[in-house]
Short mmCIF file of C-alpha atoms in Angstrom, two decimals:
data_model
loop_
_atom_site.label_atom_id
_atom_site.label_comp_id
_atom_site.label_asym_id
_atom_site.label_seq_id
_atom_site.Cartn_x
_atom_site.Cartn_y
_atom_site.Cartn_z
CA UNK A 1 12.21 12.94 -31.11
CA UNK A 2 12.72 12.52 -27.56
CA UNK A 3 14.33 9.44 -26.37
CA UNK A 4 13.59 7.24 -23.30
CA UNK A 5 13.61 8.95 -19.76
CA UNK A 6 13.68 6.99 -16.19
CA UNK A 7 13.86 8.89 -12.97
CA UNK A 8 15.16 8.40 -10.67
CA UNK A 9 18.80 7.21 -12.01
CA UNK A 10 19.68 5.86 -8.48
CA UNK A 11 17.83 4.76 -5.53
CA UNK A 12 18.69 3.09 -1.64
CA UNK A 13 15.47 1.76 0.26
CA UNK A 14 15.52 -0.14 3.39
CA UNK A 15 14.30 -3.75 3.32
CA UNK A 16 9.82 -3.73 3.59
CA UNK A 17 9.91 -0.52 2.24
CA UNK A 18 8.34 0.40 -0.80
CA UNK A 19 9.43 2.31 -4.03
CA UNK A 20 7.86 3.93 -7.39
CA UNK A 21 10.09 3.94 -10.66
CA UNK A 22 9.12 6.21 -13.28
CA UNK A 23 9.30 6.02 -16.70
CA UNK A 24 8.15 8.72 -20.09
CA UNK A 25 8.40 6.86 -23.70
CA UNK A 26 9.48 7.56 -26.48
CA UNK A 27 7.33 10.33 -28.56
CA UNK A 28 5.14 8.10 -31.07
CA UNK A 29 5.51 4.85 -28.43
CA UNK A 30 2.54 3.30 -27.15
CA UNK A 31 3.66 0.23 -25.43
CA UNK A 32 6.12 0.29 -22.36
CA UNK A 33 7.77 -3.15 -20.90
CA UNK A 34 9.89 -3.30 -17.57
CA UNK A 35 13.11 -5.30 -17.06
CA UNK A 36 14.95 -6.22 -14.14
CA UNK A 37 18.78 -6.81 -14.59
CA UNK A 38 20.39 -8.12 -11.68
CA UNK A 39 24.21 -7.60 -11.34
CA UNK A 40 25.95 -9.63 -13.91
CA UNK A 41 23.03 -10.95 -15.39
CA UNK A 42 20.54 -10.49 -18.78
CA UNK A 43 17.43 -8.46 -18.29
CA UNK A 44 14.46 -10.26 -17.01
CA UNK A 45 10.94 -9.48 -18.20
CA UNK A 46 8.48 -8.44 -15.58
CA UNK A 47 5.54 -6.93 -17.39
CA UNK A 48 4.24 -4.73 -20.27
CA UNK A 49 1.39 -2.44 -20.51
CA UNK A 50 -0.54 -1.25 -23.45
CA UNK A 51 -3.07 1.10 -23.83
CA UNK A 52 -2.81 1.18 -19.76
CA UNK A 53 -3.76 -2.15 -19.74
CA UNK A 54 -0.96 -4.66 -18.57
CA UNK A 55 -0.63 -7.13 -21.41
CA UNK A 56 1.24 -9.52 -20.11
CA UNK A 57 3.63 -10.55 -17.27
CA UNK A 58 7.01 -12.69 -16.80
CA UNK A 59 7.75 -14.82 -13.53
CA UNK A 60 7.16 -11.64 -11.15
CA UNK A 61 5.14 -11.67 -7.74
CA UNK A 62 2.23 -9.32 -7.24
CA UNK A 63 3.61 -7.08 -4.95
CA UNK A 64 5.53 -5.70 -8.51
CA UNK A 65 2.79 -3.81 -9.98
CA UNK A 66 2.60 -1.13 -12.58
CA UNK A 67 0.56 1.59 -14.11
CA UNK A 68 0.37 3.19 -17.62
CA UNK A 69 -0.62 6.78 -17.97
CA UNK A 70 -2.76 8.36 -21.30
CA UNK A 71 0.38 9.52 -22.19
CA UNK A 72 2.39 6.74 -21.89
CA UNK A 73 4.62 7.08 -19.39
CA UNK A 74 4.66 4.57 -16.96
CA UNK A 75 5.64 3.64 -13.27
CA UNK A 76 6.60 0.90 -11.23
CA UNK A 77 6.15 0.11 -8.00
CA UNK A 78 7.40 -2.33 -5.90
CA UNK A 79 6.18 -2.79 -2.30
CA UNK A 80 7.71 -5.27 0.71
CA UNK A 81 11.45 -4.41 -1.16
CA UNK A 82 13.55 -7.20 -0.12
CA UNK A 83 17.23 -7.46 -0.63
CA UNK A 84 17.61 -9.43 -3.85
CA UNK A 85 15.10 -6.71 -5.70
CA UNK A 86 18.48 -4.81 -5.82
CA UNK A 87 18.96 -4.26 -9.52
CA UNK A 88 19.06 -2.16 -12.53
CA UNK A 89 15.80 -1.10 -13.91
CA UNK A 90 14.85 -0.78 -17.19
CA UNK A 91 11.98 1.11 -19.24
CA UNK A 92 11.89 0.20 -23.01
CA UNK A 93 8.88 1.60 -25.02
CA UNK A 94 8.04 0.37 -28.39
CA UNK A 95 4.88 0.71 -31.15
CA UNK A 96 2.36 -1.95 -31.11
CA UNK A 97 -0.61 -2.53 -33.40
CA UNK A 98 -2.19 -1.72 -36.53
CA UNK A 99 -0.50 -4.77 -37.66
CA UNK A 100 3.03 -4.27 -36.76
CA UNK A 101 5.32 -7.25 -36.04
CA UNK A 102 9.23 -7.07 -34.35
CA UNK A 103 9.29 -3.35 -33.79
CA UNK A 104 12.56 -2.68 -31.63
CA UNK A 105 12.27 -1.75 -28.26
CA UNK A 106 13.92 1.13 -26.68
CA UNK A 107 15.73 1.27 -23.41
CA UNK A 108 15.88 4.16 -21.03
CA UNK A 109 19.39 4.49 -18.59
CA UNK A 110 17.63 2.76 -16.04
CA UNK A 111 17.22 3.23 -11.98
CA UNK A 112 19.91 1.55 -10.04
CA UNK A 113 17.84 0.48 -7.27
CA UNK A 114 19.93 -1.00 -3.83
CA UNK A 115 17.99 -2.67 -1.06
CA UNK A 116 19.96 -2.65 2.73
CA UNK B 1 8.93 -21.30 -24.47
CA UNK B 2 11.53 -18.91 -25.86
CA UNK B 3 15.27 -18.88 -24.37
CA UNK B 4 18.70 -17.40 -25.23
CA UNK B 5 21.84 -18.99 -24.86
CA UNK B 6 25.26 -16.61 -24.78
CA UNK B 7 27.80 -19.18 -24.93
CA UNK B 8 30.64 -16.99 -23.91
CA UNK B 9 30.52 -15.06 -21.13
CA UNK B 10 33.75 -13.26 -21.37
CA UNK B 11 35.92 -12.40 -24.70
CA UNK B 12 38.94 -10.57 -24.68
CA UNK B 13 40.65 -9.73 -28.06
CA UNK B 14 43.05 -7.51 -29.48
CA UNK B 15 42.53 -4.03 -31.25
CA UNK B 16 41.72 -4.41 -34.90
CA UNK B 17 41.94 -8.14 -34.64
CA UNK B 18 38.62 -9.97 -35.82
CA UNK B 19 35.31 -10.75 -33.17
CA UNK B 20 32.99 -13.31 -32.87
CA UNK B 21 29.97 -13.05 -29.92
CA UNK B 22 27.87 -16.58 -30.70
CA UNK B 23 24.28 -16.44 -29.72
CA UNK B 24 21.92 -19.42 -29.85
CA UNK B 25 18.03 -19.16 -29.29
CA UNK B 26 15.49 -21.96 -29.18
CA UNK B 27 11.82 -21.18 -30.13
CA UNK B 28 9.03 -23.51 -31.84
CA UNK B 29 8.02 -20.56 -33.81
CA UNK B 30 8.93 -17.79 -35.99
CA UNK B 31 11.07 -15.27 -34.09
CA UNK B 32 12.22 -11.53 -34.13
CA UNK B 33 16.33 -11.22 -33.38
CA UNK B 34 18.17 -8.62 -31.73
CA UNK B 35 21.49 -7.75 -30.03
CA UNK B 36 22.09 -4.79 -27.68
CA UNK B 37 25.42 -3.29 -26.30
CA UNK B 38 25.09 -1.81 -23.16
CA UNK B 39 28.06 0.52 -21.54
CA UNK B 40 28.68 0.85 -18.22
CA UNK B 41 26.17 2.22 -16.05
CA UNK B 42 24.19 2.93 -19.11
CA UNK B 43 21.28 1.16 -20.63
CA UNK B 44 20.74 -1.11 -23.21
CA UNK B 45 21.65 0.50 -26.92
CA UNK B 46 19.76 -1.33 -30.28
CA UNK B 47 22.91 -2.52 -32.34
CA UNK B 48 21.00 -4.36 -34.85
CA UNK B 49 17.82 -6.89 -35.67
CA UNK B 50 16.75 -9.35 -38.25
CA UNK B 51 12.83 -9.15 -38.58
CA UNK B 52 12.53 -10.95 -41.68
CA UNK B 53 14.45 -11.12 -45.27
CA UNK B 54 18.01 -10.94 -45.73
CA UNK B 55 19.63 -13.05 -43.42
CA UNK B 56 22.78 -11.29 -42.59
CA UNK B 57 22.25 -7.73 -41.35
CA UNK B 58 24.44 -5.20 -40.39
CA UNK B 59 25.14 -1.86 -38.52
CA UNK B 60 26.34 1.04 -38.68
CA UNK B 61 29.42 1.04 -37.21
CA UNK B 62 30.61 -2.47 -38.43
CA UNK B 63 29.11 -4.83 -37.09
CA UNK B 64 26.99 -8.39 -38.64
CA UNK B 65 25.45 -10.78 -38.19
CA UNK B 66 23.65 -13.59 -39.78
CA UNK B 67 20.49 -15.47 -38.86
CA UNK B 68 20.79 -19.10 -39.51
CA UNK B 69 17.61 -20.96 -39.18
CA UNK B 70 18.52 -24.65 -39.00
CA UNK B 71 21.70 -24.15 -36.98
CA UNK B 72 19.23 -21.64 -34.71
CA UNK B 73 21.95 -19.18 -34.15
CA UNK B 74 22.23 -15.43 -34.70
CA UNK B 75 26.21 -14.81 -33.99
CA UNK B 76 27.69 -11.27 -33.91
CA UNK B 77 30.61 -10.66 -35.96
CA UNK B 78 32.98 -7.44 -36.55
CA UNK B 79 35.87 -7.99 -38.49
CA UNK B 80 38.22 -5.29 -37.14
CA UNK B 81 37.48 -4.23 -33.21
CA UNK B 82 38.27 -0.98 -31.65
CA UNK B 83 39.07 0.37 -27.76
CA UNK B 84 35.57 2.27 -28.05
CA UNK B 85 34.04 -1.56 -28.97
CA UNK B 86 34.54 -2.83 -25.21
CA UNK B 87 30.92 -2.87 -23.82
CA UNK B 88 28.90 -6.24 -22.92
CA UNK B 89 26.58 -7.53 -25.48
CA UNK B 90 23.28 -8.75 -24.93
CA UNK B 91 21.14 -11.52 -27.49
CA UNK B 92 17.51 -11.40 -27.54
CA UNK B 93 14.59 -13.07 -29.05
CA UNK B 94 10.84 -12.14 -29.30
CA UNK B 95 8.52 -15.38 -30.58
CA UNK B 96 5.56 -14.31 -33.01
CA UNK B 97 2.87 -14.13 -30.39
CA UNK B 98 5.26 -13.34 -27.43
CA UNK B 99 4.90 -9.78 -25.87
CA UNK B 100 8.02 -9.77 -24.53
CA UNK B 101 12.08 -9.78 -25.18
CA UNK B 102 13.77 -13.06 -23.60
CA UNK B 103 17.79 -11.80 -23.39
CA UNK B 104 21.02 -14.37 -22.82
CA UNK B 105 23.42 -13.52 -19.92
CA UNK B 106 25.34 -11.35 -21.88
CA UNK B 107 28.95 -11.25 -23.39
CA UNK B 108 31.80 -8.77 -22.09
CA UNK B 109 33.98 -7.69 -24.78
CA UNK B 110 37.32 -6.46 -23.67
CA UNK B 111 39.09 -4.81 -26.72
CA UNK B 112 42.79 -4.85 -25.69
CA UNK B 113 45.35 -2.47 -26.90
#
């Protein structure tokens, strides 16, 4: 059983540039969510997709955007990068329907993404 | 609304001594608990969960904690902490409906020789 995967691990962009994080699930997983975790901080929510679908979204501006593949892996992309999008990044897949309630997620490494 | 509150940010203790790491959520419905260690420069690891049943659950490598409805807390205890224990913990919730994890602001554990 393969585990989560994120490439890549680390990442510098100038400020209005634009960036794609990359993310494969766990095997069996259907359901990938994004974090942000800012330096010293919890991980924020910034959206999940499902059956390539995004299925919901936490307090994020459009110009973070996402994509799920028929396999399940997943990207990110963030365009206009401006400094305080500097963060860690994190993938966590999980299993969703046929009924099932409080499945774990789990988290890839993560992309350490700076902004100058 | 779900939210997390990590009332400690920082808690130092010595080797083999006991550990506390309080947690307190607030949600107006049934919820799903969790706490994750994460390393440094690493990302976040599942330590344990309560779903539903028992209310104190427990891990593998020593750690518990117990889900207490009416005090809405889900504290993480280990009653004997090791070097390889330093790491900073992280308390989530997920609500019934809710698609997504809401995490506190973490605790840093600093196991002291």
């Amino acid at each position: 059983e393969t585990g989560v995967t994120q490439s890549p691990t680390h990442l510098i962009k100038t400020r209005g540039q634009q960036v794609t994080l990359r993310c494969s699930s766990q095997s069996g997983h259907n359901t990938v969510s994004w974090y942000q975790q800012a330096l010293g901080q919890g991980p924020q929510f910034i959206f999940q997709y499902y059956r390539e679908e995004e299925n919901g979204r936490g307090n994020f501006p459009p110009r973070f955007s996402g994509l799920q593949f028929p396999n399940y892996s997943s990207e990110l992309n963030v365009n206009a990068l401006e400094l305080d999008d500097s963060a860690l990044y994190l993938c966590a897949s999980s299993l969703s329907g046929q009924g099932r309630k409080g499945t774990e997620a789990f988290f890839g490494q993560g992309t350490r993404l700076t902004v100058v | 609304a779900q939210s997390v509150t990590q009332l400690d940010s920082q808690v130092p203790v010595f080797e083999e001594a006991p550990v506390e790491l309080r947690c307190n959520y607030s949600s107006s419905v049934s919820v799903y608990l969790f706490w994750y260690v994460q390393y440094p420069n690493q990302g976040l690891q599942l330590l344990l969960k309560y779903l539903s049943g028992s209310t104190l659950v427990e891990s593998i490598n020593g750690f518990e904690a117990e889900f207490n409805k009416s005090q809405t807390s889900f504290h993480l205890r280990k009653p004997s902490v090791h070097i390889s224990d330093t790491a900073e913990y992280f308390c989530a919730v997920r609500s019934g409906s809710a698609r997504q994890l809401t995490f506190g602001s973490g605790t840093q554990l600093t196991v002291l020789p």
